[in-house]
GROMACS .gro file of C-alpha atoms in nm:
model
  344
    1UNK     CA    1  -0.173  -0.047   3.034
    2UNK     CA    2   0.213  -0.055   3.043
    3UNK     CA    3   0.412   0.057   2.715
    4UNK     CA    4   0.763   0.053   2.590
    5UNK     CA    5   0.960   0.308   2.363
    6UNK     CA    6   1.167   0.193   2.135
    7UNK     CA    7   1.372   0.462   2.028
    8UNK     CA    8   1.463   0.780   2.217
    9UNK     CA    9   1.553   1.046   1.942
   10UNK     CA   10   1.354   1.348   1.926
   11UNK     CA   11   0.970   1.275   1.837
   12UNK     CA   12   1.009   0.992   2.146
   13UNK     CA   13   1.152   1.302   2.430
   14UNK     CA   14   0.919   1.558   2.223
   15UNK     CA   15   0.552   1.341   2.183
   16UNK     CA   16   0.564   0.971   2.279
   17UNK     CA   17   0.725   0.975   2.624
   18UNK     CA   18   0.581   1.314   2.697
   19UNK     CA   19   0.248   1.239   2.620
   20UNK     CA   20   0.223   0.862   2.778
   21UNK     CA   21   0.346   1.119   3.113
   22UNK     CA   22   0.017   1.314   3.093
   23UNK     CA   23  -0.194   1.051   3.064
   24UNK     CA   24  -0.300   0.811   3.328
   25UNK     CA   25  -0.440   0.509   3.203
   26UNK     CA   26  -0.067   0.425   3.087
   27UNK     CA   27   0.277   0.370   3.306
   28UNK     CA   28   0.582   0.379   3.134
   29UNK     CA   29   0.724   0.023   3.127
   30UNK     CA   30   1.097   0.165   3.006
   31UNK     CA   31   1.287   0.251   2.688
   32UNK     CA   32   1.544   0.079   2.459
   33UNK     CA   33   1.790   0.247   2.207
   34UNK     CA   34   2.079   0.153   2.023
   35UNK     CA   35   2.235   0.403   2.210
   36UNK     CA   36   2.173   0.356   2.554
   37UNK     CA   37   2.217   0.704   2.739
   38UNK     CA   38   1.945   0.807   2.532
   39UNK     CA   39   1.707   0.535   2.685
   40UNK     CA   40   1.842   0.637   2.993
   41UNK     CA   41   1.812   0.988   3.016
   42UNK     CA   42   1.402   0.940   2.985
   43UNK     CA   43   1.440   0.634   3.250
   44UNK     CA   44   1.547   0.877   3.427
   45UNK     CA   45   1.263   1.133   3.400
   46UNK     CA   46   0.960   0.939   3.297
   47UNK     CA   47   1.054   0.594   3.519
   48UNK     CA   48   1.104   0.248   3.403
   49UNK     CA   49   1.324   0.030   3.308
   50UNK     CA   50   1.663   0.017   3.017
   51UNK     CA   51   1.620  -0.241   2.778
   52UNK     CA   52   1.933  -0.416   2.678
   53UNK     CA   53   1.784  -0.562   2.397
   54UNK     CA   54   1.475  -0.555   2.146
   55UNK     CA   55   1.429  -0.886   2.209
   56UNK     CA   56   1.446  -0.890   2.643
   57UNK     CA   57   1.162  -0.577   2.566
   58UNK     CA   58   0.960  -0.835   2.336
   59UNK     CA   59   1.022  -1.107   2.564
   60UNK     CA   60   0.855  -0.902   2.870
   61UNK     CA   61   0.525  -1.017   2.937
   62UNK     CA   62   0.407  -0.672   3.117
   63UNK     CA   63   0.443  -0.484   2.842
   64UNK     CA   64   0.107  -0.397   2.669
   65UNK     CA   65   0.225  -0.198   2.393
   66UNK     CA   66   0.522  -0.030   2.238
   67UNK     CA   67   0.621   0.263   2.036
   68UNK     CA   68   0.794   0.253   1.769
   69UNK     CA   69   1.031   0.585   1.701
   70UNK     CA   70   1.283   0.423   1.505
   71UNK     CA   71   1.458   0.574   1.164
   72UNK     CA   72   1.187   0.523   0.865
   73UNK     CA   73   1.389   0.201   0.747
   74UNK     CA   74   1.316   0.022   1.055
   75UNK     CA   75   0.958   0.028   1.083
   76UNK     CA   76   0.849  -0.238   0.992
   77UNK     CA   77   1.084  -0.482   1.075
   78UNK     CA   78   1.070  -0.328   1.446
   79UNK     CA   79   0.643  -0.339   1.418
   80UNK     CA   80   0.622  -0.708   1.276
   81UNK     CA   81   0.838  -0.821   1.569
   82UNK     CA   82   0.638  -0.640   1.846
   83UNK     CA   83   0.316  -0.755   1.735
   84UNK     CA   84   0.472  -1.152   1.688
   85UNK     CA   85   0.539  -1.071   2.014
   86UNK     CA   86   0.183  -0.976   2.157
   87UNK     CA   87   0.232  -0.615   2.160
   88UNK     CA   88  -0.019  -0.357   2.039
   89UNK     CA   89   0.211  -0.104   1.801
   90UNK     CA   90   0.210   0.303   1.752
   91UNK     CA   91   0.428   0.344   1.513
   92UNK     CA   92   0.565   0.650   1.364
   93UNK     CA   93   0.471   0.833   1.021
   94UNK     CA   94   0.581   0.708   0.737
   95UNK     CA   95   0.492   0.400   0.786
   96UNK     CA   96   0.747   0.191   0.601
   97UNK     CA   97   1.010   0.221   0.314
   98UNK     CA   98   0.795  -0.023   0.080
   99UNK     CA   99   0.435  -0.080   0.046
  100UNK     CA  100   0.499  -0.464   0.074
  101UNK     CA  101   0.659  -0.357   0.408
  102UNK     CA  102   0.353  -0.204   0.496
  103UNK     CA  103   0.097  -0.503   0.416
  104UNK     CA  104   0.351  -0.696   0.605
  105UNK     CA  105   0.305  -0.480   0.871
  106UNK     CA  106  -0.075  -0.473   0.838
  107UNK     CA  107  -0.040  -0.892   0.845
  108UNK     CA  108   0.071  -0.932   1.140
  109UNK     CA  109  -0.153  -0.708   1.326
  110UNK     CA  110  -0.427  -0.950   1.202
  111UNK     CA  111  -0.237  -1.252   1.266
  112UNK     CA  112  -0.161  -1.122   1.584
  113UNK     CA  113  -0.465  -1.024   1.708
  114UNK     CA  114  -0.364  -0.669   1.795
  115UNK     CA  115  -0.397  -0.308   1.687
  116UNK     CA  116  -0.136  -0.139   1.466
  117UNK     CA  117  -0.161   0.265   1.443
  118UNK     CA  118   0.052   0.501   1.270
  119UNK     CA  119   0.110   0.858   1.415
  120UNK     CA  120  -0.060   1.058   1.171
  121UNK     CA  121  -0.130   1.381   1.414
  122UNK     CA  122  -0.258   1.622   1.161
  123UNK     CA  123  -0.593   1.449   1.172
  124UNK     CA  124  -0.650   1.473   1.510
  125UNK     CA  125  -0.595   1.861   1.581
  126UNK     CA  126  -0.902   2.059   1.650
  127UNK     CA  127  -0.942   2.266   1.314
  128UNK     CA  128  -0.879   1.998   1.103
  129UNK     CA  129  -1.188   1.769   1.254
  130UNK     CA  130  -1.360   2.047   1.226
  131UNK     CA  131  -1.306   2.110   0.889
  132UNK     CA  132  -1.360   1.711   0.782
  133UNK     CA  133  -1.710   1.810   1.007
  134UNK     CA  134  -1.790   2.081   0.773
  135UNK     CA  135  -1.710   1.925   0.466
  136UNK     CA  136  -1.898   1.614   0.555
  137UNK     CA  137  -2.216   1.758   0.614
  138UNK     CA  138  -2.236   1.901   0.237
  139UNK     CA  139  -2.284   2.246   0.367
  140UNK     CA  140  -2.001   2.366   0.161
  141UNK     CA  141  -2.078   2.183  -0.134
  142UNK     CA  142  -1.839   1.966  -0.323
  143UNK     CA  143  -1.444   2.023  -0.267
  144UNK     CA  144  -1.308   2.123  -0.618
  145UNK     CA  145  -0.969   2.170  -0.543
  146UNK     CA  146  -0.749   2.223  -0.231
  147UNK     CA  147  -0.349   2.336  -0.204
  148UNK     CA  148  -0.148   2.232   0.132
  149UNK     CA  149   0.204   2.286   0.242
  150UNK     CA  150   0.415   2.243   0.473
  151UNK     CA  151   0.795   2.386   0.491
  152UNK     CA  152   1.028   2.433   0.773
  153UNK     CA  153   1.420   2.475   0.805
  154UNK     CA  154   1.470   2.103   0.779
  155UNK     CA  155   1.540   1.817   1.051
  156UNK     CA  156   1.879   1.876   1.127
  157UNK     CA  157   1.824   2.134   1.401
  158UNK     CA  158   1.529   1.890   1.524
  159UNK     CA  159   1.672   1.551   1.520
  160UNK     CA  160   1.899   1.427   1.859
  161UNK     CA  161   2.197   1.483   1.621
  162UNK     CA  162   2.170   1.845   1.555
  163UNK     CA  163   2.391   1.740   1.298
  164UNK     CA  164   2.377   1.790   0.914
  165UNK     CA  165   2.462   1.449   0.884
  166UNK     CA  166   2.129   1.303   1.065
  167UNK     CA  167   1.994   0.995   0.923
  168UNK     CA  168   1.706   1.225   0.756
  169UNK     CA  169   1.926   1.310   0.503
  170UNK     CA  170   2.056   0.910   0.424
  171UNK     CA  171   1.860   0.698   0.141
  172UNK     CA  172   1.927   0.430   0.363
  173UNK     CA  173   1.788   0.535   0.695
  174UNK     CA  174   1.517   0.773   0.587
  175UNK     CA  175   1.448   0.643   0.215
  176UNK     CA  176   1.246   0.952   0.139
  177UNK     CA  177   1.321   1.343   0.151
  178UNK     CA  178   1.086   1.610   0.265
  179UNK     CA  179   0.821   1.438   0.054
  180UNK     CA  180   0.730   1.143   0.296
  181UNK     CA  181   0.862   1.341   0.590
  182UNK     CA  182   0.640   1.662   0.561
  183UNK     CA  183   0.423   1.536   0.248
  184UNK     CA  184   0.266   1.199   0.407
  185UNK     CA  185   0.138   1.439   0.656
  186UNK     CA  186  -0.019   1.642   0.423
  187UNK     CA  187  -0.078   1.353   0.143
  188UNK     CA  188  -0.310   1.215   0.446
  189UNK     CA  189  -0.460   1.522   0.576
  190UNK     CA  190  -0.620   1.594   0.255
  191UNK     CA  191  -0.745   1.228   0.159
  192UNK     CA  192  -0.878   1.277   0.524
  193UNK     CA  193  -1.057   1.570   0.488
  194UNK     CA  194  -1.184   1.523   0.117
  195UNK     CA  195  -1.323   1.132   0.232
  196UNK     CA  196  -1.205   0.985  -0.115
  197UNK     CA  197  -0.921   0.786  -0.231
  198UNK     CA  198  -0.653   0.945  -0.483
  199UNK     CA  199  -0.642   0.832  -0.838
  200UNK     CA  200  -0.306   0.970  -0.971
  201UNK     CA  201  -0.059   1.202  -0.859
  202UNK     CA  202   0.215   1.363  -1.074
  203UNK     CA  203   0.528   1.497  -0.817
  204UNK     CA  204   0.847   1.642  -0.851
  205UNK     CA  205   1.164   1.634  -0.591
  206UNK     CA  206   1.479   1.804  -0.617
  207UNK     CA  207   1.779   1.873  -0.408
  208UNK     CA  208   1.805   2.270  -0.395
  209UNK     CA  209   2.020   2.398  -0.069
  210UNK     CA  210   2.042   2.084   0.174
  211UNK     CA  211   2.448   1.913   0.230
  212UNK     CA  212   2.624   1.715   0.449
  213UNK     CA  213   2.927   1.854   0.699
  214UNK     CA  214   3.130   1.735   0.417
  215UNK     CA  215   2.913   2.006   0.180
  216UNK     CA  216   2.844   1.688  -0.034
  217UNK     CA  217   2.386   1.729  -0.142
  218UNK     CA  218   2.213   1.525   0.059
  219UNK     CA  219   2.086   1.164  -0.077
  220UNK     CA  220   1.671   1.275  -0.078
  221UNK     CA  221   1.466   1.553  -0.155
  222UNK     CA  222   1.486   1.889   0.033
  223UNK     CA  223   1.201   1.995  -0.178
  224UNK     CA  224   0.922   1.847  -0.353
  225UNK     CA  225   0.579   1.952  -0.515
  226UNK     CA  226   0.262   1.668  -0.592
  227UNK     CA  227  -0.029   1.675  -0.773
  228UNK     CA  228  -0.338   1.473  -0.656
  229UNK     CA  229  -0.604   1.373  -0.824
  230UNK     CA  230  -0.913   1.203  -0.700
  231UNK     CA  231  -1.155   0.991  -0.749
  232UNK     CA  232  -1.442   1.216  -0.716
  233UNK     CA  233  -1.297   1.494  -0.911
  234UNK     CA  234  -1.146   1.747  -0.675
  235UNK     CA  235  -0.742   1.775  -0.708
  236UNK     CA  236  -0.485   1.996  -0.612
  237UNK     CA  237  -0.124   2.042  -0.500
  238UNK     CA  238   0.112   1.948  -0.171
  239UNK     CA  239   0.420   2.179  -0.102
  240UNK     CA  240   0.699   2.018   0.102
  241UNK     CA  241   1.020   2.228   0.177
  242UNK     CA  242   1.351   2.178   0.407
  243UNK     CA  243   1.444   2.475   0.322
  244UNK     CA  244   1.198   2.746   0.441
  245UNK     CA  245   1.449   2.947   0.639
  246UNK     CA  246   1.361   3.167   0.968
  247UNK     CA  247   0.998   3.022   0.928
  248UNK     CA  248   0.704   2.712   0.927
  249UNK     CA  249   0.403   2.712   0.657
  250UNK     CA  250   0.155   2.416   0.759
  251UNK     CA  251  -0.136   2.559   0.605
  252UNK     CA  252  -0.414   2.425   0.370
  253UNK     CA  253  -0.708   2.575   0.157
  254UNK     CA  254  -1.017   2.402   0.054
  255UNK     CA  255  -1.203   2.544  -0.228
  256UNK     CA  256  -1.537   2.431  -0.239
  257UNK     CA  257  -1.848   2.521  -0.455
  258UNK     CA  258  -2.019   2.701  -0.184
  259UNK     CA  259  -1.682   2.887  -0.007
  260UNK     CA  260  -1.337   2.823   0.120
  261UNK     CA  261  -1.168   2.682   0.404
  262UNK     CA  262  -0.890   2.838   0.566
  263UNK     CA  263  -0.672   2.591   0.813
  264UNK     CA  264  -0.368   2.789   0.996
  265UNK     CA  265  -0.353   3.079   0.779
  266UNK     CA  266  -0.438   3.288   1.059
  267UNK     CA  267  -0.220   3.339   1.375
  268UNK     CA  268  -0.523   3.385   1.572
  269UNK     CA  269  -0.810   3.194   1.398
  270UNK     CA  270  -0.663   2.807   1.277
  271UNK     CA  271  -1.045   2.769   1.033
  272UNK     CA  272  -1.169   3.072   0.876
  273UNK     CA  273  -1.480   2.985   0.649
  274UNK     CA  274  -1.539   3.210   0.369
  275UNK     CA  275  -1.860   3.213   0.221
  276UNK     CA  276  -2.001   3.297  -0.122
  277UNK     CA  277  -2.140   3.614  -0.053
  278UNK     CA  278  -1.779   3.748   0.130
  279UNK     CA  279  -1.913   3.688   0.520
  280UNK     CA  280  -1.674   3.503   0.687
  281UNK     CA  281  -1.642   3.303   1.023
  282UNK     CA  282  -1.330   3.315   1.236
  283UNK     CA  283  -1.308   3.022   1.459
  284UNK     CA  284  -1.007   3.002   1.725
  285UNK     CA  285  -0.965   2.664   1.795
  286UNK     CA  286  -0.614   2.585   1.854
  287UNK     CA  287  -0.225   2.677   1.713
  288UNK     CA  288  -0.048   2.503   1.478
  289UNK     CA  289   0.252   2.328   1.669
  290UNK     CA  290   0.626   2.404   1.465
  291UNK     CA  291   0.941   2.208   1.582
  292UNK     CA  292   1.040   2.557   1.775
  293UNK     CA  293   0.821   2.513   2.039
  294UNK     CA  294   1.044   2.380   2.309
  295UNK     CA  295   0.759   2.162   2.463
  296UNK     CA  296   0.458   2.093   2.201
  297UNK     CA  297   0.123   2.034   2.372
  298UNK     CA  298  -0.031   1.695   2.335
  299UNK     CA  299  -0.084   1.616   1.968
  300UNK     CA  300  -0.391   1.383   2.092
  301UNK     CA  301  -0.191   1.084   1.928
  302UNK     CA  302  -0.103   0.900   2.248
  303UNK     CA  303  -0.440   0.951   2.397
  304UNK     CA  304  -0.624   0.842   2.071
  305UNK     CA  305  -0.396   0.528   2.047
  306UNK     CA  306  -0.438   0.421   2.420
  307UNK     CA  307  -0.834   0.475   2.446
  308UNK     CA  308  -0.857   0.300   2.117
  309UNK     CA  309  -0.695  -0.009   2.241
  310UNK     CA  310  -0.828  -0.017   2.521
  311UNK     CA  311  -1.229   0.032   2.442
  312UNK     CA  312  -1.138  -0.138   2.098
  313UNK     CA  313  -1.318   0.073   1.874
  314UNK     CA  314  -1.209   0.132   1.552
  315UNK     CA  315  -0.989   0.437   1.525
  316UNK     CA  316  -0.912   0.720   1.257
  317UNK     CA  317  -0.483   0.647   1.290
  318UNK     CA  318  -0.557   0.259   1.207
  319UNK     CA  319  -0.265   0.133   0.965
  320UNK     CA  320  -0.549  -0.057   0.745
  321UNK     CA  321  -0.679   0.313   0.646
  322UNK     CA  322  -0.311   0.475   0.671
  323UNK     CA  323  -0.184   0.261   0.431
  324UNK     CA  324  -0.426   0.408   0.162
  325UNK     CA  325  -0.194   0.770   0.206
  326UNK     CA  326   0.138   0.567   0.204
  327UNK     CA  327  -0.003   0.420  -0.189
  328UNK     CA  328   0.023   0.766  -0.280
  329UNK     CA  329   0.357   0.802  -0.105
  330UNK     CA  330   0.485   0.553  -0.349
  331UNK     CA  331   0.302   0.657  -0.664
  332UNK     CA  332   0.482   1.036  -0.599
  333UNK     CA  333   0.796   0.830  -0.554
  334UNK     CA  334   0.788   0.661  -0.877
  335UNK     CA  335   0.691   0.954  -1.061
  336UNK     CA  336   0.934   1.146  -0.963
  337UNK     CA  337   1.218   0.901  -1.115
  338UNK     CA  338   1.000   0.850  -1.456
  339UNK     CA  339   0.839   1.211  -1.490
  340UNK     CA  340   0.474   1.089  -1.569
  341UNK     CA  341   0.181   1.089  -1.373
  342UNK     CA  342   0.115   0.789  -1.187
  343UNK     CA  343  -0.219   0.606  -1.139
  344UNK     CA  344  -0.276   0.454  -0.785
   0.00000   0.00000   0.00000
């Protein structure tokens, strides 16, 4: 297969072009970004060609595929066009500003013929398909309630900028905060692991510490806490934070009738089940990756997106199952603004 990037900000150098490198059913067709020493800087290293434009990328027939590593508001419109175009499309977490962005989106995969995935990574690491393993099998019992967070510095010392004025913090680049950034990851993980679709959620977002250069607050949430409720019962709370200083959490705990389920709590051991009776087993599976790691292992995302496309099975990152996380994404939106629980 040959692929494109479009974009060449930081989850592009960090996972997309990085990961395409290591694997070798793929070669690198080139890169296009608005700004072009970007997209030629990982010419440069990873081969291919420089776009000029979106559309001479769409318009070449070699390409198979395309990334899409754009800022959140661009999604879709960037998706739609690749797939008009032929092109199977990774695209990014979250997966669009609207949810009529995201049917679109999920439209013309269908019309075209081709697969649409969204780079939801936190279902693929080895602990959590463990844990979705374990919880399957009923060996735990039923999952009453779970809490998950996860809290970093923020994305300004992550983002190509390295700038407090990166398009993270802009309503209309990023149109969500923390929330969609860190909570869709965790909003998905735990509709992943639970296997049932949410009900309601109930969420709060405030601006606590983040600014602009100018020291003006930022235009989303730096902080934000949800409540989810499912279908089947079980509920429990996400934690999202740009402001957990000098530190990462990305932990979760699943409280089940039989035990719990540790997942990154541990530096050494990423599951720890905890039975009834107190016994406990450690399991060392992997690390958690954090945005310090200069060069993050393979998130599996890449390899689970080309394999996919190319054996045509039906995969866990398809947008058609995605898109049931990114309701929820807009139901925590909306109550936010009105302060009442919202039904999905």
């Amino acid at each position: 297969m040959k692929v494109a990037v479009i974009g060449c900000g930081s989850i592009a150098r960090q996972r997309h072009a990085h990961e395409y490198g290591l694997n070798g059913n793929v070669e690198i067709a080139g890169f296009f970004d608005f700004v072009s020493e970007r997209a030629e800087e990982l010419a440069k290293i990873y081969g291919g060609r420089v776009y000029g434009s979106l559309e001479e990328l769409f318009e070449d027939k070699t390409v198979d595929a395309v990334s899409v590593c754009v800022a959140n508001a661009y999604h879709a419109e960037t998706a739609v066009k690749a797939l008009e175009a032929g092109k199977h499309v990774l695209c990014e977490k979250p997966m669009a500003t609207s949810i009529e962005d995201c049917e679109r989106m999920i439209d013309a995969a269908k019309k075209a013929g081709k697969r649409l995935m969204i780079g939801q990574n936190q279902r693929l690491t080895p602990a959590h398909k463990k844990a979705k393993e374990i919880i399957a099998s009923g060996k735990m019992g039923k999952v009453l309630t779970f809490n998950t967070m996860f809290c970093h510095g923020g994305p300004e010392s992550w983002s190509i900028e390295k700038s407090k004025n990166t398009w993270f913090f802009k309503k209309s680049a990023a149109a969500f905060g923390s929330m969609a950034d860190l909570g869709i990851h965790k909003i998905d993980l735990i509709r992943y692991l639970v296997g049932d679709e949410i009900k309601s959620v109930y969420s709060t977002m405030r601006v606590l510490d983040k600014t602009f250069e100018d020291g003006t607050p930022i235009e989303v949430d730096d902080n934000s806490v949800e409540i989810l409720n499912f279908r089947n019962g079980a509920y429990g709370t996400v934690t999202t934070s740009w402001t957990c200083y000098g530190t990462e959490f990305n932990t979760t705990n699943i409280f089940c009738q039989n035990g719990v389920l540790k997942l990154y709590s541990d530096p050494d051991y990423s599951l720890i089940i905890v039975h009834n009776d107190g016994t406990e087993e450690k399991l060392a599976l992997d690390r958690i990756q954090t945005n310090a790691d200069k060069q993050q292992a393979s998130s599996g995302v890449i390899d689970e997106f080309l394999d996919s496309v190319i054996t045509g099975r039906k995969s866990c990152l398809d947008a058609d199952d995605i898109i049931g996380s990114m309701y929820a994404v807009f139901a925590c939106q909306k109550s936010s603004v009105n302060g009442k629980t919202e039904n999905l």
